[in-house]
Short mmCIF file of C-alpha atoms and ligand atoms in Angstrom, two decimals:
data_model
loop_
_atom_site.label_atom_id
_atom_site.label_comp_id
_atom_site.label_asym_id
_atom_site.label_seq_id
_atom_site.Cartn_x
_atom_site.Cartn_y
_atom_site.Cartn_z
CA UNK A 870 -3.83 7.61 23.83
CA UNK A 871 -7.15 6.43 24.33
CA UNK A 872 -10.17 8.43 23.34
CA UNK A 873 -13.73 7.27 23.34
CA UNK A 874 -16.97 8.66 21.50
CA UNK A 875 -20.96 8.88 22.39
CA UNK A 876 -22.86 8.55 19.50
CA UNK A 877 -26.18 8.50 18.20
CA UNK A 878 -29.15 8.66 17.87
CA UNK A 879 -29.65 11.04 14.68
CA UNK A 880 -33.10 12.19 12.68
CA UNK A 881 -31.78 11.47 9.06
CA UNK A 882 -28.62 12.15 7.48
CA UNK A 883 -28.63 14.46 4.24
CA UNK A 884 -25.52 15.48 1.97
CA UNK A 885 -23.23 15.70 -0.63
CA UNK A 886 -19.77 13.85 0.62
CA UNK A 887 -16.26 13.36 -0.17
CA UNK A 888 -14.21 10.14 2.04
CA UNK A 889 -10.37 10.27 1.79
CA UNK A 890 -8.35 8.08 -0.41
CA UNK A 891 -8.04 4.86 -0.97
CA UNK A 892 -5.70 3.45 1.63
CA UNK A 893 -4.75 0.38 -0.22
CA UNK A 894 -3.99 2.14 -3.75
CA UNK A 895 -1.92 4.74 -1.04
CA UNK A 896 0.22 2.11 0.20
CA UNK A 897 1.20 0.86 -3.14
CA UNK A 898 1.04 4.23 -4.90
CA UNK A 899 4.39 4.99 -2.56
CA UNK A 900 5.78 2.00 -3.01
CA UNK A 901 5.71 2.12 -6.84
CA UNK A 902 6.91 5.81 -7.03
CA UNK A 903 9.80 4.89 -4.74
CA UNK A 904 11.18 2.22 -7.13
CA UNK A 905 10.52 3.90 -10.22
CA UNK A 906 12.71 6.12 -11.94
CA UNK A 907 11.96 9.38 -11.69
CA UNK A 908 9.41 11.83 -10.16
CA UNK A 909 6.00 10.49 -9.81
CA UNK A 910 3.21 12.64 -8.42
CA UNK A 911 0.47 11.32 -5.93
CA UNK A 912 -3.13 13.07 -5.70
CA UNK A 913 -5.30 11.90 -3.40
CA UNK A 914 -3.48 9.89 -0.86
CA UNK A 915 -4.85 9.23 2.20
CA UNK A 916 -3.52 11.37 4.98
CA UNK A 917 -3.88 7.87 7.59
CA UNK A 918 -1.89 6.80 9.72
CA UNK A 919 -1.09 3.46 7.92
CA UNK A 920 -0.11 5.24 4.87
CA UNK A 921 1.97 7.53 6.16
CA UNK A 922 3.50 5.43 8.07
CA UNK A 923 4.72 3.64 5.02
CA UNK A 924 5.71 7.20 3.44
CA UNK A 925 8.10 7.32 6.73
CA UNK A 926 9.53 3.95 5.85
CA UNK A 927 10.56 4.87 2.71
CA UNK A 928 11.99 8.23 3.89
CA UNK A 929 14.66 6.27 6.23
CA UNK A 930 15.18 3.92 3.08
CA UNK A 931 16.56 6.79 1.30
CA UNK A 932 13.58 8.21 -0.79
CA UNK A 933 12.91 12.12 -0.68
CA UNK A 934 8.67 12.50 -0.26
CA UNK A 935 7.76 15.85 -0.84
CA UNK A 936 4.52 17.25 0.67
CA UNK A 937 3.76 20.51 -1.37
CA UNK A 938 0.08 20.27 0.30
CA UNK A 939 -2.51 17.54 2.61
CA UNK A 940 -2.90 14.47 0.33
CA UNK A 941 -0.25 15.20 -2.34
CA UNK A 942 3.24 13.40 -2.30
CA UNK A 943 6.04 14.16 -5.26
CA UNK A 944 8.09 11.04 -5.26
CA UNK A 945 11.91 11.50 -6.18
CA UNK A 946 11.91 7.61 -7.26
CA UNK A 947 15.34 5.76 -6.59
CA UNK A 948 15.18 3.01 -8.63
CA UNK A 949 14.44 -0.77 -8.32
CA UNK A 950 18.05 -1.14 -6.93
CA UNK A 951 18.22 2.43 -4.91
CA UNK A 952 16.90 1.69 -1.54
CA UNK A 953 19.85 2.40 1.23
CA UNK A 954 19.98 0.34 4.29
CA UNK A 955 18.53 1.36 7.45
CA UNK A 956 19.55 -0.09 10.88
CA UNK A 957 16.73 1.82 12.64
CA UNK A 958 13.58 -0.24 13.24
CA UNK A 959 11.30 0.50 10.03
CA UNK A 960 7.64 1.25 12.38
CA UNK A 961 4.36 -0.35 10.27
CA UNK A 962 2.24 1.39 12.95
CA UNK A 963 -1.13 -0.92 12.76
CA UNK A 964 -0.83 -1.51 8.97
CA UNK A 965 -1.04 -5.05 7.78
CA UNK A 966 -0.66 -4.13 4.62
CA UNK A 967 2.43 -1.96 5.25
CA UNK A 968 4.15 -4.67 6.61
CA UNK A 969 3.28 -7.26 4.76
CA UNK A 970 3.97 -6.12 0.96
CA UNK A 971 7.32 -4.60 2.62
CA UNK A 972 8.40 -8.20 3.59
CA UNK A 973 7.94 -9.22 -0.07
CA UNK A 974 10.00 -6.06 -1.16
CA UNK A 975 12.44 -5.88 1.53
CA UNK A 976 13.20 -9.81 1.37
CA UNK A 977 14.40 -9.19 -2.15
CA UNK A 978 16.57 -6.30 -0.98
CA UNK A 979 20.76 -6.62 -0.19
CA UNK A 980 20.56 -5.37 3.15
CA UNK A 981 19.13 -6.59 6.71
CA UNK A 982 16.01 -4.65 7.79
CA UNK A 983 13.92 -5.05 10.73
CA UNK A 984 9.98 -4.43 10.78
CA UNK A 985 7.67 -3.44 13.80
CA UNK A 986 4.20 -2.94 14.26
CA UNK A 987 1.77 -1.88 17.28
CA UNK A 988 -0.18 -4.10 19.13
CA UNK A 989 -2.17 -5.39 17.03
CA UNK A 990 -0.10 -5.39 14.08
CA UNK A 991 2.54 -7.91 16.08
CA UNK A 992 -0.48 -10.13 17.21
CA UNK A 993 -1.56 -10.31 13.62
CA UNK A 994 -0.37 -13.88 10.93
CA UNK A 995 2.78 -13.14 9.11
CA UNK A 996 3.48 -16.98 8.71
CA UNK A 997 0.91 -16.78 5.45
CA UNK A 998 4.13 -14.41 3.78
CA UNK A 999 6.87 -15.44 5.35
CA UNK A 1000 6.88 -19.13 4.41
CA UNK A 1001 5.67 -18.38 0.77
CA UNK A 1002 8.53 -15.71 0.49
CA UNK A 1003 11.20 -18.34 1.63
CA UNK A 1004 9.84 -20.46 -1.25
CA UNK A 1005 11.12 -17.98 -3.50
CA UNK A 1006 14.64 -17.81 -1.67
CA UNK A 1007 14.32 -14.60 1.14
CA UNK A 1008 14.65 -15.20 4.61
CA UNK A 1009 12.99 -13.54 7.36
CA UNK A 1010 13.10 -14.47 11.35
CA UNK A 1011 9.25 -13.86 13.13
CA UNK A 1012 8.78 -13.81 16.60
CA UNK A 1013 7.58 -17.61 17.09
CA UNK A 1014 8.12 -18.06 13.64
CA UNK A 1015 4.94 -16.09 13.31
CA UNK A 1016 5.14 -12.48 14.16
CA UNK A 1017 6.49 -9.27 13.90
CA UNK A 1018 9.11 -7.95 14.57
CA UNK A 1019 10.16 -8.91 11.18
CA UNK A 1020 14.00 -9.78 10.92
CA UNK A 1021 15.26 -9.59 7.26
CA UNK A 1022 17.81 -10.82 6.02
CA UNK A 1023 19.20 -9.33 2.53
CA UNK A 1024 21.46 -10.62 -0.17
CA UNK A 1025 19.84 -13.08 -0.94
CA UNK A 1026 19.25 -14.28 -4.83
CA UNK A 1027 15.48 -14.99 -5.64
CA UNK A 1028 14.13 -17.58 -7.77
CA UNK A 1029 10.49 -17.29 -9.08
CA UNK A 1030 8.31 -19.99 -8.02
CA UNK A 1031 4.08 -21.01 -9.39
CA UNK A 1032 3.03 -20.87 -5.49
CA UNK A 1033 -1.20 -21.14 -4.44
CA UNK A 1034 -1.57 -19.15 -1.85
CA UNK A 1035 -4.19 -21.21 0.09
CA UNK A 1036 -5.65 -18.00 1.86
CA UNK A 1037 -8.08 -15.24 -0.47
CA UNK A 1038 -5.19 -12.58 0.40
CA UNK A 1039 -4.37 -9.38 -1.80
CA UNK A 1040 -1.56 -8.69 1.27
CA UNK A 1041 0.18 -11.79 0.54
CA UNK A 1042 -0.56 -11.90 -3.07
CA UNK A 1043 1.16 -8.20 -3.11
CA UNK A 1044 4.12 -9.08 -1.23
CA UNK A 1045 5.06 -12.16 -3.41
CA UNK A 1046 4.69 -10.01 -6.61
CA UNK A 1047 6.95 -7.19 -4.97
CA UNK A 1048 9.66 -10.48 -4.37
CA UNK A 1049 8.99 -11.58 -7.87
CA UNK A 1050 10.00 -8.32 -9.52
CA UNK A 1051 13.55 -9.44 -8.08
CA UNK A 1052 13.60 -12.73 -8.91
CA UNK A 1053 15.17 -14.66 -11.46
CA UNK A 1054 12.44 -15.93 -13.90
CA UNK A 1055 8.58 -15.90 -13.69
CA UNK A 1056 6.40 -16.37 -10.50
CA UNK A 1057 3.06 -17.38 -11.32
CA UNK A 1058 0.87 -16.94 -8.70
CA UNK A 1059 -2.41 -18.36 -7.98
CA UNK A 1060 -5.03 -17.33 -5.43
CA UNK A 1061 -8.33 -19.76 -4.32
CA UNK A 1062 -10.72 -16.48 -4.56
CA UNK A 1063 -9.99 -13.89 -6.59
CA UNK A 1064 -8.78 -10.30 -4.49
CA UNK A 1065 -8.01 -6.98 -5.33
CA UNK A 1066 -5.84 -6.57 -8.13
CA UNK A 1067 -4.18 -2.85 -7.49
CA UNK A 1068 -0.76 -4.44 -7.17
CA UNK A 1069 -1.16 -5.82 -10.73
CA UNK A 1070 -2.98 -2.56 -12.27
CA UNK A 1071 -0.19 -0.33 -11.08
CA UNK A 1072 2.90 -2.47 -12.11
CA UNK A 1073 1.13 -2.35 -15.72
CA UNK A 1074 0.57 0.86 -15.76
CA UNK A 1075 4.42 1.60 -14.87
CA UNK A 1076 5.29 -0.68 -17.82
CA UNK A 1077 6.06 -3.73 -16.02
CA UNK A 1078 5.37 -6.78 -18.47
CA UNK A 1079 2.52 -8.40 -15.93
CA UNK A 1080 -0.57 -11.19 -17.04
CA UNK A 1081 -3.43 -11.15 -14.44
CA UNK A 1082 -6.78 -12.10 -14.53
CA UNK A 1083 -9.09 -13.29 -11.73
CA UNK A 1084 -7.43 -15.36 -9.50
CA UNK A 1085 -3.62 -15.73 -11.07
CA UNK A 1086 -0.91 -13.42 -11.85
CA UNK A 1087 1.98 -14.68 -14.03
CA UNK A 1088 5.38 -11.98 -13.57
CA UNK A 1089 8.75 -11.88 -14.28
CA UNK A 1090 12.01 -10.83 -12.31
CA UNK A 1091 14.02 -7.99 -13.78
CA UNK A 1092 12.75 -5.01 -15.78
CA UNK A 1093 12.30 -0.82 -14.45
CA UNK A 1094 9.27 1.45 -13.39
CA UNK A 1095 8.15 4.14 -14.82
CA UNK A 1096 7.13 6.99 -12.82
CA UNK A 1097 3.51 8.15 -13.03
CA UNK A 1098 0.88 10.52 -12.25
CA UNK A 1099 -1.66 8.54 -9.68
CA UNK A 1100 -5.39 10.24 -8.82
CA UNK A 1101 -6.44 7.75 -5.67
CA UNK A 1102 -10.10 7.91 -5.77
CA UNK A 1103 -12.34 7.31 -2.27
CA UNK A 1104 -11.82 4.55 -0.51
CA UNK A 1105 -15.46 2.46 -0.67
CA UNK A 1106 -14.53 0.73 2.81
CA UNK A 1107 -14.65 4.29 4.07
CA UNK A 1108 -17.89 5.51 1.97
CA UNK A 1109 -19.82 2.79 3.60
CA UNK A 1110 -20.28 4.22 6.96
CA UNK A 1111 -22.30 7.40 5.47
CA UNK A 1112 -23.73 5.31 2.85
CA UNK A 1113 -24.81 2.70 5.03
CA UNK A 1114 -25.72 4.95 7.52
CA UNK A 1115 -28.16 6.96 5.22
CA UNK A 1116 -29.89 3.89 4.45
CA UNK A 1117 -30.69 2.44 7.97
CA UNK A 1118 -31.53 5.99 9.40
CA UNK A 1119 -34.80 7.25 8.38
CA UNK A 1120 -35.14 10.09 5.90
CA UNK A 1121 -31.76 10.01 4.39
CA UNK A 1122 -30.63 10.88 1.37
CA UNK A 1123 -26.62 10.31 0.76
CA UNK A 1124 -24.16 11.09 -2.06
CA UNK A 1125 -20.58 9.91 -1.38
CA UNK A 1126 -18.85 11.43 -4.67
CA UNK A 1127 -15.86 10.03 -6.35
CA UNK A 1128 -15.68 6.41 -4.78
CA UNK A 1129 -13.81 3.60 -6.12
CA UNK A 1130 -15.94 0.74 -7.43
CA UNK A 1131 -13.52 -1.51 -8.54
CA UNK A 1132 -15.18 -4.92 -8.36
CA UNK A 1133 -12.82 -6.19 -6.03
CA UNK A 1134 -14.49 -3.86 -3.70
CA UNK A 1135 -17.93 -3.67 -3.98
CA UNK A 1136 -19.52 -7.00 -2.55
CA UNK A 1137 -20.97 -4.81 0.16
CA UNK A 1138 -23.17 -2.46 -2.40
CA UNK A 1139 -24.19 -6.10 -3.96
CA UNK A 1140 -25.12 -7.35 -0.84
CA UNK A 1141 -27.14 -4.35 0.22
CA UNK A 1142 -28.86 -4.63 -2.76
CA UNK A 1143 -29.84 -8.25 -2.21
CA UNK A 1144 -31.00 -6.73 0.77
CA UNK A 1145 -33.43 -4.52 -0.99
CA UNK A 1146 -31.28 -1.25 -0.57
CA UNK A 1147 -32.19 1.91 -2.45
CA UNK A 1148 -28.41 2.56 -3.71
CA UNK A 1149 -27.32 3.67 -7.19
CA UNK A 1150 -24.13 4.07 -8.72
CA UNK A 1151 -24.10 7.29 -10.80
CA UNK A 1152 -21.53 8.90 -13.19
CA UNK A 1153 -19.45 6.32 -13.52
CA UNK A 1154 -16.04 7.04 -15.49
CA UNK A 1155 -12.32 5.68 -15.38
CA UNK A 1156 -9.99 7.82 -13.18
CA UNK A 1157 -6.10 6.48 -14.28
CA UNK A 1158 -7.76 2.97 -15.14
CA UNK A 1159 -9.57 2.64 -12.06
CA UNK A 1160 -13.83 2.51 -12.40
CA UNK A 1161 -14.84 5.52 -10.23
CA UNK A 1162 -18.60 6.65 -9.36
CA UNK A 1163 -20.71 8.79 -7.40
CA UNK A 1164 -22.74 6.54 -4.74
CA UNK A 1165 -25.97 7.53 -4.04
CA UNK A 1166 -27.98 5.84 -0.67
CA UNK A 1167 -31.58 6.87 0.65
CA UNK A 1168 -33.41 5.28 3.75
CA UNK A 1169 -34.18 1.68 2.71
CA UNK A 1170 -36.38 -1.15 4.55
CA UNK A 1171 -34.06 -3.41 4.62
CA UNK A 1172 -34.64 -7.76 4.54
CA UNK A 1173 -32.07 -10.35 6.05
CA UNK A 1174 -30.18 -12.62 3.38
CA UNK A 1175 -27.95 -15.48 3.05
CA UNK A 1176 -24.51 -13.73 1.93
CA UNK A 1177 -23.32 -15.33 -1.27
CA UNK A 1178 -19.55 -16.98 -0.24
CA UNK A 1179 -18.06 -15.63 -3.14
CA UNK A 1180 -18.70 -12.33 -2.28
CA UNK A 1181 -17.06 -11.92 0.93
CA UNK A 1182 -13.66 -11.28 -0.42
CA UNK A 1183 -15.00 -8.32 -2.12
CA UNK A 1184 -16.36 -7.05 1.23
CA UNK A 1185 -14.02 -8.44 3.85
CA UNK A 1186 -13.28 -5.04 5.24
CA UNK A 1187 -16.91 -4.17 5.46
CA UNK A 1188 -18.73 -7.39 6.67
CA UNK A 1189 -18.66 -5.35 10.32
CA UNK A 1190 -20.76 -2.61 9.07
CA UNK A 1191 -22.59 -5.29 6.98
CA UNK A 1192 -23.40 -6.67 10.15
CA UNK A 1193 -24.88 -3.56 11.26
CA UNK A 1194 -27.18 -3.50 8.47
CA UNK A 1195 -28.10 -7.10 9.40
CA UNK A 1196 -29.03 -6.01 12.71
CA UNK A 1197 -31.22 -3.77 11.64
CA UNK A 1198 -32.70 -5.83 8.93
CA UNK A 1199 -35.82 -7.37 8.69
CA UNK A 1200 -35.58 -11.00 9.31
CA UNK A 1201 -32.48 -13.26 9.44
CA UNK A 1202 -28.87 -12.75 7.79
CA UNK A 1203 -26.42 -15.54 7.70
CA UNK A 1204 -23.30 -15.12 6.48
CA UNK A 1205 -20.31 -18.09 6.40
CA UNK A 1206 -16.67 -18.15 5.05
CA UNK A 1207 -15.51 -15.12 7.85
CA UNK A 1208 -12.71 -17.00 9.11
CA UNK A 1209 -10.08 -14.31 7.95
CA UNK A 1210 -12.28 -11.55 10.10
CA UNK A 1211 -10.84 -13.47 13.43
CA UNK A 1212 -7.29 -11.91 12.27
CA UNK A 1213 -7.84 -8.57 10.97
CA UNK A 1214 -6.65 -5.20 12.69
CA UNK A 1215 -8.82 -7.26 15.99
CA UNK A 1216 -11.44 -10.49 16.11
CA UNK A 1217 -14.01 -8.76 14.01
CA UNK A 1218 -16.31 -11.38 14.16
CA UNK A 1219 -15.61 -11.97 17.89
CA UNK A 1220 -16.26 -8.06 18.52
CA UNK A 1221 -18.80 -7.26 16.47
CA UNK A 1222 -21.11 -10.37 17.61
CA UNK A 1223 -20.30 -9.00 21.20
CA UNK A 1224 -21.39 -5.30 20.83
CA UNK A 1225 -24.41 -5.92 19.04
CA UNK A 1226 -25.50 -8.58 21.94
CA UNK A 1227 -25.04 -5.55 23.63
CA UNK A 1228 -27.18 -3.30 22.19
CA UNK A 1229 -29.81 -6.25 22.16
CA UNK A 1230 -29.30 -7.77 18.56
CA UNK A 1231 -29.52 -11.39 18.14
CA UNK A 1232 -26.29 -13.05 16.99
CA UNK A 1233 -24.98 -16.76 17.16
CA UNK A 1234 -21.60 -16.96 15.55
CA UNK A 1235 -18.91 -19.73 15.25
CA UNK A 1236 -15.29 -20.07 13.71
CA UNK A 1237 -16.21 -18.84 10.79
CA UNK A 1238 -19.59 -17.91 10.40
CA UNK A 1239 -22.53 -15.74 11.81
CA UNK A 1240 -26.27 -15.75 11.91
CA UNK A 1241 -27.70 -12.51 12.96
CA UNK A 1242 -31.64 -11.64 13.21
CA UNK A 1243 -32.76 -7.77 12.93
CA UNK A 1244 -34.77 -5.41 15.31
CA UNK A 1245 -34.79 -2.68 17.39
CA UNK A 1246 -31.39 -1.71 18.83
CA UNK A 1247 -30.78 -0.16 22.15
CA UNK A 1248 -27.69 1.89 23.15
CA UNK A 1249 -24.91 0.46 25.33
CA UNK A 1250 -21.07 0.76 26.15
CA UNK A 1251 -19.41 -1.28 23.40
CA UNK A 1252 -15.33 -1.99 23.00
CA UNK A 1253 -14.20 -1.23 20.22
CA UNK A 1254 -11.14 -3.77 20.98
CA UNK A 1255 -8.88 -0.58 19.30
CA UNK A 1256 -10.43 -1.48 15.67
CA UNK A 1257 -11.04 1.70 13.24
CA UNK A 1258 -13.63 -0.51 11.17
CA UNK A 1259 -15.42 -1.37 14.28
CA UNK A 1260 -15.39 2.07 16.28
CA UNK A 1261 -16.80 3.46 12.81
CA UNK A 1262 -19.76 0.50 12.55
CA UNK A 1263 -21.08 0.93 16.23
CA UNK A 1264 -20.65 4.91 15.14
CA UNK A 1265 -23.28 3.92 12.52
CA UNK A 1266 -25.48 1.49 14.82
CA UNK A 1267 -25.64 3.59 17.38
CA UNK A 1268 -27.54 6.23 14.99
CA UNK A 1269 -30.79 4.08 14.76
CA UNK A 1270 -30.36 3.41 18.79
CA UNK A 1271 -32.48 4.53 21.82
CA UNK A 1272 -30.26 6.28 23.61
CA UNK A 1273 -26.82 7.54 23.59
CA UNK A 1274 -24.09 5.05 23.09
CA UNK A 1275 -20.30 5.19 24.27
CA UNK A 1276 -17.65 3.62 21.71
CA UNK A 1277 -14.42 2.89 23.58
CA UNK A 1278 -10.92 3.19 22.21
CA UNK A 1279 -11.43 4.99 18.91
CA UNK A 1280 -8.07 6.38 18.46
CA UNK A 1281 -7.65 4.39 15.78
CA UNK A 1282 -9.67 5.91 13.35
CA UNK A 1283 -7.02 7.78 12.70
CA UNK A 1284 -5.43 5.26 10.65
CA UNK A 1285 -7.80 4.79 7.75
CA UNK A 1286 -10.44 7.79 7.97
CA UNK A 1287 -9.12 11.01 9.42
CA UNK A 1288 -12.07 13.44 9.49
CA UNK A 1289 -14.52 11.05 10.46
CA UNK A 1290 -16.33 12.80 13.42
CA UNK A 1291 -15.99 16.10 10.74
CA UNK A 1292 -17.89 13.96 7.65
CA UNK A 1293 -20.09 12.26 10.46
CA UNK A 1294 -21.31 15.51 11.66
CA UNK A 1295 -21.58 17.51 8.15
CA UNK A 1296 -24.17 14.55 7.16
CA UNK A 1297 -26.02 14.89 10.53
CA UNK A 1298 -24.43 11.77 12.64
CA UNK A 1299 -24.53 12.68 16.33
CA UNK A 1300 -20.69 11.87 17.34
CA UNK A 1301 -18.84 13.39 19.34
CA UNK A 1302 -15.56 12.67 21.85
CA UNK A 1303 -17.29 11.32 25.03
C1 S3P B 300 -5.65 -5.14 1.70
C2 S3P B 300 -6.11 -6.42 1.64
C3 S3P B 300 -7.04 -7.01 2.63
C4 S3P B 300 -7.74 -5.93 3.44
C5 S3P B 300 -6.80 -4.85 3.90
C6 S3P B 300 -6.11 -4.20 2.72
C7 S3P B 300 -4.67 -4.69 0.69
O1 S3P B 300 -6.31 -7.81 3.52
O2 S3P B 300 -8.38 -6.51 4.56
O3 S3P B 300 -7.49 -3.87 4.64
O4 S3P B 300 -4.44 -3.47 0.59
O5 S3P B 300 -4.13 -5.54 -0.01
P1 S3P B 300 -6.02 -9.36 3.16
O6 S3P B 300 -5.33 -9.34 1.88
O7 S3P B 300 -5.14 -9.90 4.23
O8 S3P B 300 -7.39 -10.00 3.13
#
């Protein structure tokens, strides 16, 4: 199904907001509760598409989800060793992550499974796991060696391995930790930027014996999971299209409440702030470990910067609504080390740099880098090339734009921020289906 939007422009955005879950602490928080023993209790998951597509996974593997309402799941954990074999084709939907921790997990397993994706999943690098997972003994057959569909092959003994991962990857990191927890021995993993560290949080917190620390994990094959209670707080890649938003249109005033702020995930606040954004973090607590906060954004004048490297991990779902910002920055942005945005969910960099030509901006980009230089936008008829994170940034740009603007292919949305037309509206976006 394809469904497009016209958006924009709006006279100030005001409110007090909630975003949906975290997707990536969703994905895992199922994952988890299926192998532990016992019933653990989700709060907060994401009602996506990605996440409950990996809900349905587990369902044909033999684990009972209950729904007793939207965003709660009681997990009847089976066990590290009580999957059951499914012949059926195990659907990832557009989830990267989905499919790429269940490699790690599945390759430890004792029976064949087979994993699909859409489009865009089965266009997307699953060399980076595959070849680091047959290090460690598993074996799994890509299309081309490369892609999914996934092929894999069970019964086979793991042996934990020190393996670098080359690539700044919590998706491959994951999967190799959910291999190692089936291995025999330790697996001591190193990374060459440090990423999100849920994986390793959660596993601790189930009583797994894990060491991490920025940029290396160190675990051991063998041991059980506890089942827990887990509160998923808002996902910040989804609070940054309000927040962001409320600072580029004029007389805004923003409050995105209960946010995750781990600070894995906040190089996009930081680099706002470089920017000269007026954005606060405000009661911040610990929700089950995790550094929570209310995020408060008001119309800014924002400047153009040169993005510090080491922060684009911690924004590398965000740099396209980053870019936005840029856009509409005073002055120049330049921002290098994007690489990994050529094989996300679509070319990010690729798409973004074309849609804000469109609308007028000035961008030069190459490989892996992008030099963007603010002013007025105008609206157009941008692609979003089937990308949620991309439909939801031209969403945003398209606020400050003359005119209206059509977003193509939005469907997508659906997979990380259900509600968003809902949230855009309550806040004062103009959005609507076109
Ligand atoms: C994720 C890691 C990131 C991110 C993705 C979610 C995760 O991908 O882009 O949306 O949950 O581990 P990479 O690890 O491939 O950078």
């Amino acid at each position: 199904m394809t469904l497009d939007w016209s958006a924009g422009p709006s006279h100030g955005l005001q409110g007090v907001l909630q975003v949906p879950g975290d997707k990536s602490i969703s994905h895992r928080a199922i994952m988890l509760a299926a192998l532990a023993e016992g019933e653990s209790r989700i709060e907060g998951f994401l009602e996506g598409e990605d996440t409950r597509a990996t809900a349905r996974i587990f369902g044909q593997l033999g684990v009972r989800i209950d729904t007793p309402n939207p965003q709660t799941r009681i997990v009847h954990g089976v066990g590290l060793h009580g999957l059951k074999p499914n012949p059926e084709p195990l659907d990832c939907g557009n989830a990267g992550t989905g499919m790429r921790l269940l490699a790690g997990l599945l390759g430890a397993q004792a029976f064949d499974s087979l994993l699909v994706g859409d489009e865009s999943l089965s266009k997307r690098p699953m060399a980076r796991v595959i070849r680091l997972l047959e290090r460690m003994g598993a074996r799994i057959e890509a299309r081309d060696g490369e892609f999914a569909p996934l092929r894999i092959r069970g019964g086979q003994r793991l042996h934990g391995q020190a393996i670098d991962t080359a690539v700044a990857s919590a998706q491959v990191k994951s999967a190799l930790i959910f291999a190692a927890l089936y291995a025999e021995g330790e697996t001591v993993i190193t990374e060459p930027r440090p990423t999100r560290d849920y994986t390793e949080a959660m596993l601790k917190a189930a009583g797994w014996p894990i060491e991490y620390g920025p940029g290396r994990v160190a675990v051991r094959g063998g041991g059980r999971l506890s089942a827990q209670t887990f509160r998923i707080p808002g996902d910040p890649s989804s609070a940054a299209f309000p927040l962001v938003a409320a600072l580029l249109v004029p007389g805004s005033d923003v409050t995105v409440t209960d946010v995750g702020v781990n600070p894995r995930r906040t190089g996009l606040f930081q680099a706002l702030c470089l920017m000269g954004a007026d954005l606060r973090f405000e009661n911040e607590r610990l929700q089950n470990g995790e550094p929570v906060a209310d995020i408060c954004a008001r119309s800014s004048r924002l400047h153009g910067i040169d993005l510090p490297d080491a922060l684009v991990p911690d924004m590398i779902d965000e740099c396209p609504i980053f870019f936005i910002a840029a856009a509409l920055a005073e002055g120049r942005t330049r921002a290098t080390g994007l690489a990994e945005l050529r094989v996300k969910e679509s070319d990010r960099l690729g798409g973004m740099a074309r849609g804000l030509r469109a609308m007028g901006a000035a961008v030069t980009e190459s490989a892996d880098a992008v030099e963007i230089t603010g002013g007025p936008l105008q609206a157009a008829d941008i692609d979003s090339l089937g990308d949620h994170r991309l439909a939801m940034s031209f969403a945003v740009a398209a606020q400050c734009a003359q005119g209206v603007t059509r977003i193509r292919d939005c469907a997508n949305v659906a997979t990380s921020f259900p509600g968003f037309i809902a949230l855009a509206h309550a806040a004062g976006m103009r959005l609507d289906p076109a």
